Coordinates of C-alpha atoms in Angstrom, one line a residue:
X17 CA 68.9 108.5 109.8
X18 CA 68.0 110.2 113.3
X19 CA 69.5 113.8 113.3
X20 CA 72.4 114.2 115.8
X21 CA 70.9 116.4 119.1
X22 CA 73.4 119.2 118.1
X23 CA 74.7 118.9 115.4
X24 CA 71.9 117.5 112.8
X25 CA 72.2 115.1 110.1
X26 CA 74.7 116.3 108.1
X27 CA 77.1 115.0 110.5
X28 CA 75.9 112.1 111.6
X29 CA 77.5 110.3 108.3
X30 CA 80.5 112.1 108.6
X31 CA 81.4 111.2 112.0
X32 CA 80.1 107.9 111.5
X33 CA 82.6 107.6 109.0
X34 CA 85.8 108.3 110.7
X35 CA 84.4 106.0 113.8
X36 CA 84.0 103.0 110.9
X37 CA 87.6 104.1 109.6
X38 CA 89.5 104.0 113.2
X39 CA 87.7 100.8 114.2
X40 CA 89.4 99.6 110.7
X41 CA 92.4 100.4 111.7
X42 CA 92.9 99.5 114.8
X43 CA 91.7 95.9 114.5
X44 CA 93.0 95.3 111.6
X45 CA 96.1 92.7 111.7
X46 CA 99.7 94.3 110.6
X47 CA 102.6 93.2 108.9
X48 CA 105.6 93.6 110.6
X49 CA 106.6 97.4 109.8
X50 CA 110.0 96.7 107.6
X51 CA 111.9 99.0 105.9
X52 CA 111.7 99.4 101.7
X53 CA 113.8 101.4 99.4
X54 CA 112.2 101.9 95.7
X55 CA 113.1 104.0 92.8
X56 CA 110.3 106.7 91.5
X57 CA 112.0 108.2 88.6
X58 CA 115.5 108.0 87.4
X59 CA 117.5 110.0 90.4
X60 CA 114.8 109.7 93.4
X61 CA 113.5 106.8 95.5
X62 CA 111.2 106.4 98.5
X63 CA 112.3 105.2 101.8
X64 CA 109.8 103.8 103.9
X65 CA 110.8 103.9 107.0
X66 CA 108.8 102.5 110.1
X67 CA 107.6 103.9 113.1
X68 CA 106.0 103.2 116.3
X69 CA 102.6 104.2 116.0
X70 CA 99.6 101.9 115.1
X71 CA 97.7 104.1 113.3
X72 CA 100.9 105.6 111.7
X73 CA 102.7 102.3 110.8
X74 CA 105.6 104.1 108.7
X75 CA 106.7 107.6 107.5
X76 CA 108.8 108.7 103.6
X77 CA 112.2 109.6 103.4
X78 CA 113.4 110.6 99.6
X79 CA 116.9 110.3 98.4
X80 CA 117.4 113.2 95.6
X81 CA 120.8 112.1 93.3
X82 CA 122.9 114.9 93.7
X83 CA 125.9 115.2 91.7
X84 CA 128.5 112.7 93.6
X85 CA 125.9 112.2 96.6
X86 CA 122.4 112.0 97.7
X87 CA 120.0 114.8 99.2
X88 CA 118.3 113.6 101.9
X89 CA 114.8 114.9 102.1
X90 CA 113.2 113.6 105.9
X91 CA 115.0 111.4 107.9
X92 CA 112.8 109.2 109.8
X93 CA 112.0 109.0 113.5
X94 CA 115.0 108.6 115.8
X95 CA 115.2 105.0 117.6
X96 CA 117.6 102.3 119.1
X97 CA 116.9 101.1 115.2
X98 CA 116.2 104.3 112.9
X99 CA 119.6 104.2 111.3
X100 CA 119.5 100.8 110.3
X101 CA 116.2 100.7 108.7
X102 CA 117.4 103.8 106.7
X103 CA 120.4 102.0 105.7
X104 CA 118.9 99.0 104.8
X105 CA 116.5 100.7 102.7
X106 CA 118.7 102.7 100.9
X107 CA 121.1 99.9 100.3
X108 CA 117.9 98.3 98.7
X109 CA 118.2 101.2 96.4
X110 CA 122.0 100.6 95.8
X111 CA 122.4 103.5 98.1
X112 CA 124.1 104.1 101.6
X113 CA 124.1 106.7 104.4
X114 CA 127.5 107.8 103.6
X115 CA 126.1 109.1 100.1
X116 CA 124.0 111.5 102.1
X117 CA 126.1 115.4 102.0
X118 CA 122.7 117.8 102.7
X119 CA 119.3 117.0 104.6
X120 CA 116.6 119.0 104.5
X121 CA 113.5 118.4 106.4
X122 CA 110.1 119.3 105.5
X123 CA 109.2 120.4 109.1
X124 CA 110.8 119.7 112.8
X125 CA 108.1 116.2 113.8
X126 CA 109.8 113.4 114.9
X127 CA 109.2 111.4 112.5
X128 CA 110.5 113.9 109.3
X129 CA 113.8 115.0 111.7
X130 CA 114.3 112.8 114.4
X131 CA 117.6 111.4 113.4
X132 CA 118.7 114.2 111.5
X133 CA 121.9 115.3 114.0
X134 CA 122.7 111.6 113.8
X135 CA 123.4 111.4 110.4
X136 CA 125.2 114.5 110.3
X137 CA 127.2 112.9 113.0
X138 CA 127.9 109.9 110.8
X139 CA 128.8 112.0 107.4
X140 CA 129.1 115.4 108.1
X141 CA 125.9 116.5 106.0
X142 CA 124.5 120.3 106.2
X143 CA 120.8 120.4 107.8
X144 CA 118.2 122.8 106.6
X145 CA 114.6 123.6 108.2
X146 CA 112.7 126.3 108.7
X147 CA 113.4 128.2 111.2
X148 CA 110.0 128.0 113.5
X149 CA 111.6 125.7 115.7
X150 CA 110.0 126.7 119.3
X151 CA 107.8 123.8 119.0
X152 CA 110.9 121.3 118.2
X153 CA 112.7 122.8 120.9
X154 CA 110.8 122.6 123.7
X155 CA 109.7 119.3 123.1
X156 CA 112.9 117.6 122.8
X157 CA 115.1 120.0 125.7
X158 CA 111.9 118.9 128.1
X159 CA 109.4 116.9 127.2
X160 CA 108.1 115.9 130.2
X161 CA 107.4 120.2 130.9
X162 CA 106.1 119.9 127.7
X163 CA 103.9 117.3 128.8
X164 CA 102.3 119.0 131.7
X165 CA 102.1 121.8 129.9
X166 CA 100.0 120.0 127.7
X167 CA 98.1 118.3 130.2
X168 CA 97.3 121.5 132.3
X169 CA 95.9 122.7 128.9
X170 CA 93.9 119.4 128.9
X171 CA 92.5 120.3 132.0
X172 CA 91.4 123.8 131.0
X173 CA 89.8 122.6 127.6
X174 CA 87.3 120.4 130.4
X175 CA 89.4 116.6 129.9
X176 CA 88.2 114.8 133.4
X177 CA 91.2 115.0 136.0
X178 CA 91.1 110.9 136.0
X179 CA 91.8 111.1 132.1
X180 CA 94.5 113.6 132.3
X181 CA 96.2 111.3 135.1
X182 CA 95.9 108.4 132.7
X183 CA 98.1 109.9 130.2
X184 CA 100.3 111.6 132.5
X185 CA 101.1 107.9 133.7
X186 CA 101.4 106.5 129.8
X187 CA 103.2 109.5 128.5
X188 CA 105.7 110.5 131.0
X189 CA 109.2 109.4 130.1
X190 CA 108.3 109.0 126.8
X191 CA 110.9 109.1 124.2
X192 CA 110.6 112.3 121.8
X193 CA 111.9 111.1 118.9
X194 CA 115.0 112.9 118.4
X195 CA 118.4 112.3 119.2
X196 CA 118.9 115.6 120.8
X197 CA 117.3 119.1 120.1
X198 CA 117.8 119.8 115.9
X199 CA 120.3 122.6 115.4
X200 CA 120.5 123.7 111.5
X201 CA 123.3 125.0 109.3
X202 CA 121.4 126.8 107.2
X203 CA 117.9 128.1 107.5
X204 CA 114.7 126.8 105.1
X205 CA 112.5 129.6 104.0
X206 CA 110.2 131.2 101.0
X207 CA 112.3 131.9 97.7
X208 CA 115.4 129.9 98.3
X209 CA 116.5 127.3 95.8
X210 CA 117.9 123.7 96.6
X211 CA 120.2 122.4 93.7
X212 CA 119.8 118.8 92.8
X213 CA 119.6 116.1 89.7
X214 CA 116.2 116.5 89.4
X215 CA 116.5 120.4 88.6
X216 CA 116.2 122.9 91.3
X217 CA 113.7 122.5 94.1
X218 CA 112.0 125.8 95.2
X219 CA 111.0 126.8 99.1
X220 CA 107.7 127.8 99.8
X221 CA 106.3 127.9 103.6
X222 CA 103.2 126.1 104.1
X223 CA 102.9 126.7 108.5
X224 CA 99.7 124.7 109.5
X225 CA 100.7 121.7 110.3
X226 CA 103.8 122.9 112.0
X227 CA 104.8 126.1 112.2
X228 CA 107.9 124.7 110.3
X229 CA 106.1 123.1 107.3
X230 CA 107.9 123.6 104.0
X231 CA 107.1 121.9 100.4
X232 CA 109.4 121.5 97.9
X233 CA 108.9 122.3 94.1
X234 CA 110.1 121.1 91.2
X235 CA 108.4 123.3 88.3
X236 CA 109.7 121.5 84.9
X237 CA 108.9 117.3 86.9
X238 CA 106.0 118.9 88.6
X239 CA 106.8 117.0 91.4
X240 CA 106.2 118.1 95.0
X241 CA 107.6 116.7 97.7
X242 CA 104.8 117.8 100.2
X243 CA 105.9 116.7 103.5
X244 CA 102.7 116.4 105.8
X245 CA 100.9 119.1 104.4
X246 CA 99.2 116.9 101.5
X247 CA 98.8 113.1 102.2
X248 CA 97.1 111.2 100.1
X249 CA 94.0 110.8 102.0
X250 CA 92.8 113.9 104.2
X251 CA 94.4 113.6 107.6
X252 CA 94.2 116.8 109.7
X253 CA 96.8 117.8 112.7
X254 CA 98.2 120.7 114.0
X255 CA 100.7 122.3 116.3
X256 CA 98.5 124.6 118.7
X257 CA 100.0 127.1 120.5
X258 CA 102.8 128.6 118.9
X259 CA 101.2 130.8 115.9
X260 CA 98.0 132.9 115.9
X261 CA 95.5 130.7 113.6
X262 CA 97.5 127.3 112.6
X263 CA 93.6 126.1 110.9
X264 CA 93.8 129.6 108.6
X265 CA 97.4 129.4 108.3
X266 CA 97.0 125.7 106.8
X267 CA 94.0 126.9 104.8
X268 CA 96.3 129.4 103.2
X269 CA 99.0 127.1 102.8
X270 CA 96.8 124.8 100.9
X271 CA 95.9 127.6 98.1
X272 CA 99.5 128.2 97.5
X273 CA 100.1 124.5 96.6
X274 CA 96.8 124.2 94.7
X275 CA 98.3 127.3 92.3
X276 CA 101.6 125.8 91.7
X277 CA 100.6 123.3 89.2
X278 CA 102.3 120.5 90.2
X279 CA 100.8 116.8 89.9
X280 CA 103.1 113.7 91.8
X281 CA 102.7 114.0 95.4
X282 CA 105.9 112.8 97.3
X283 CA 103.9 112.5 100.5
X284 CA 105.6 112.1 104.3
X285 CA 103.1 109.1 104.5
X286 CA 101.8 106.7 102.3
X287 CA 102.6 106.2 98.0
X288 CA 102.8 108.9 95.8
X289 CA 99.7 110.1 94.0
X290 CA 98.9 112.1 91.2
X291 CA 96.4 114.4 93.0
X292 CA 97.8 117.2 93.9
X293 CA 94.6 119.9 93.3
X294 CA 92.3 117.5 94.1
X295 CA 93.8 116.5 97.5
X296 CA 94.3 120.0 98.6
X297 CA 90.5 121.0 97.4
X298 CA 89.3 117.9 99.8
X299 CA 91.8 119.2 102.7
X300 CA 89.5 122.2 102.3
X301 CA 86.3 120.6 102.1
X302 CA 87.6 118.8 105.2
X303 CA 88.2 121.9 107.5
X304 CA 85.0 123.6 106.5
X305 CA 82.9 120.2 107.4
X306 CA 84.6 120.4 111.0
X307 CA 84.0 124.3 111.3
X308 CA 80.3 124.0 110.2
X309 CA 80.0 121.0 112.6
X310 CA 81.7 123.3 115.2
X311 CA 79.3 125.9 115.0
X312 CA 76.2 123.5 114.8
X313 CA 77.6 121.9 118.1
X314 CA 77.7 125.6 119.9
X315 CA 74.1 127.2 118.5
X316 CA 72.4 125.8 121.8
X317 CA 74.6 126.8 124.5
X318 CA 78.6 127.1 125.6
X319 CA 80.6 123.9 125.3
X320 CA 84.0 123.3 126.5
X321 CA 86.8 122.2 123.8
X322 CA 86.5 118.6 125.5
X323 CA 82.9 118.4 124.5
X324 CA 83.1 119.4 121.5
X325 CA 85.8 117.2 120.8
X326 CA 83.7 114.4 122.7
X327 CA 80.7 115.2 120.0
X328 CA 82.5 115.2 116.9
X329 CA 84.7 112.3 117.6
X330 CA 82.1 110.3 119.5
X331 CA 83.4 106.6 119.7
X332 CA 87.3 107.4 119.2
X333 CA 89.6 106.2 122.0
X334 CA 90.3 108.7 124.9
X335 CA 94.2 108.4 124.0
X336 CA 93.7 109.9 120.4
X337 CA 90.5 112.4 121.1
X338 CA 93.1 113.6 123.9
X339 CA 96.3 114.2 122.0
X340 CA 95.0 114.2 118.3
X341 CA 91.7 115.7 117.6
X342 CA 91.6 117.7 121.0
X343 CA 94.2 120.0 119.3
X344 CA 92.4 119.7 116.4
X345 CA 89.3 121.5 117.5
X346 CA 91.4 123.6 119.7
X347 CA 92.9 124.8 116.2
X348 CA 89.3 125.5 115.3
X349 CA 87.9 127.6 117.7
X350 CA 90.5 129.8 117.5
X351 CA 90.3 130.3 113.9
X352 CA 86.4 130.8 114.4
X353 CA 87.1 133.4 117.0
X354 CA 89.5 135.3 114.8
X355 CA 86.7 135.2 112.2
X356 CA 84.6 136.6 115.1
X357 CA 82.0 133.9 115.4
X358 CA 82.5 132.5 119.2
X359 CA 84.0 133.9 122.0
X360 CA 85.9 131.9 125.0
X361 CA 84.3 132.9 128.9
X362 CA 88.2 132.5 130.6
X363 CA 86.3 130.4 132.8
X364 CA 87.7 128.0 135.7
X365 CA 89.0 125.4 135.9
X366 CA 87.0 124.8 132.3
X367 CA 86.8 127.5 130.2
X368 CA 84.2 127.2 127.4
X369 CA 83.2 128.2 124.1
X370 CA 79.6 130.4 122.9
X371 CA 78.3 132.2 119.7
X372 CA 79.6 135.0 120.0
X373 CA 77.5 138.3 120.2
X374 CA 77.5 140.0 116.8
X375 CA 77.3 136.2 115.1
X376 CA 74.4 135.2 117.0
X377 CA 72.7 138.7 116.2
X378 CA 73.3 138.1 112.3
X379 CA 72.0 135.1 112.3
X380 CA 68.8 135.7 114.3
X381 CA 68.4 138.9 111.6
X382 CA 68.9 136.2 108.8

């Protein structure tokens, strides 16, 4: 296999990989995306709820027993149709929304909160989330400011003006996924304790993802219900802009999990798995693939984020490599300038990316 001009042939593979595994994806026909309810032990069941996004075709709800009601861990994406699929798929269960007296939510995405507010509409339930909303909150109060904003930042990163005007065009007006902007009653965080039937769940803050991400932990079942920080396949995202290092913080967040010694993932996406130290060890192996491939891309000269991006996710749609993996490398670069390996020039209107200094010295001397 030819070596990649930049970044060699380590890579090549790699990225030819996740090219073979969107164009999978995206031709591959679809059932219609129906709601399921199914039981997982005695006193939880999986709601799979849909959503509308091809490559993300539905998103876990969990229904904890809880003395004469049900916790509601994740709600689902807010629609014309959300609260009907979640009925229907806890009535599959013998269950019903009504059952539902506390909510808590993994982190503030659409698809984990979005119709949080409406059920406490319909039954009065308590909310809990962490409390790192700004990203939530901006989003949902205006997201078409939030939109520019993350356009202009397109535009900076060295996206072509003509793409940024496409999305513009096929984003604006877009529905956020939430019925309004998610107000809690009580705040999520690191030590607290959520009774249930299961045995008490414990808190821990796992910000990468979001800046809101929290797993839950049930020590004596070993379950965790893991939210979108473990999947169970690798798939990387991340909030940028609203915490220092969201790659390090995730990479952090990943250790804790690995420690707890828990084994039944109760994913946001997908089935459960019993991989827990396994899937956050390939998480791992994951981010430092992209951060070697980062620095192999830059040890010739300065590339924009765009370019970057345009190298390591060489065939993927321009829709995707803009609002997806753009982020994603964004994510990177800072994390590998807090490590002090590349510096940023602050150069317009494209600011771009170099080796920086003292790295570049070390590895000369090496």
């Amino acid at each position: 296999m030819a070596a990649h001009p930049k970044l060699g042939t380590g890579w090549v593979g790699a990225r030819a990989r996740v090219a073979l595994s969107w164009a999978s994806v995206s031709a591959t026909p679809r059932k219609p995306n129906l709601s399921r309810g199914e039981k997982v032990i005695p006193g939880l069941w999986r709601l799979k709820l849909p959503l509308p996004w091809p490559l993300v075709p539905h998103g876990n709800a969990f229904a904890v027993a809880d003395g004469d009601g049900l916790l509601l861990i994740d709600t689902g994406i807010h629609s014309e149709e959300s609260m009907d699929n979640l009925e229907d798929a806890l009535n599959q269960c013998g269950l019903s929304v009504d059952m539902v007296h506390r909510i808590v939510c993994t982190h503030a995405h659409a698809d984990h909160a979005g119709q949080a507010m409406s059920i406490k509409d319909r039954t009065g339930a308590e909310i809990l989330i962490n409390p790192a909303l700004e990203h939530m909150r901006g989003y949902v109060s205006d997201p078409d400011g939030t939109l520019d904003y993350r356009l202009s930042r397109a535009l900076l990163c060295g996206v072509p003006p003509e793409a940024v005007e496409r999305q513009r065009e096929t984003r604006r007006g877009m529905n956020s996924g939430f019925d309004r902007v998610l107000e809690p009653d009580r705040d999520l965080v690191e030590g607290m304790t959520i009774p249930s039937d299961l045995g008490d769940l414990n808190v821990i803050e796992t910000p990468g993802h979001a800046p809101s991400h929290v797993v839950l932990h049930q020590p004596e079942g070993r379950l965790l219900f893991s939210g979108d920080h473990i999947l169970g396949r690798v798939s990387l995202y991340y909030d940028v802009g609203y915490t220092p290092d969201p790659a390090g913080e995730f990479l952090a967040s990943l250790d804790k999990v690995a420690s707890l010694g828990a084994r039944l993932c109760l994913s946001g996406h997908g089935k459960p798995v019993n991989a827990i130290p396994e899937l956050a060890a390939a998480n791992k192996a994951a981010v430092e693939g992209r951060l070697r491939a980062i620095r192999s891309s830059l040890a010739t000269e300065p590339l924009s984020a765009w370019e970057i991006t345009s190298l390591l996710y060489e065939g993927m749609p321009e829709e995707p490599r803009i609002g997806w993996f753009l982020p994603e490398t964004l994510a990177y670069l800072t994390h590998l300038a807090i490590l002090g390996e590349v510096v940023r020039d602050g150069g317009e209107p494209v600011e771009r990316w170099a080796v920086a200094p003292a790295a570049s010295q070390a590895t000369a001397a090496a």
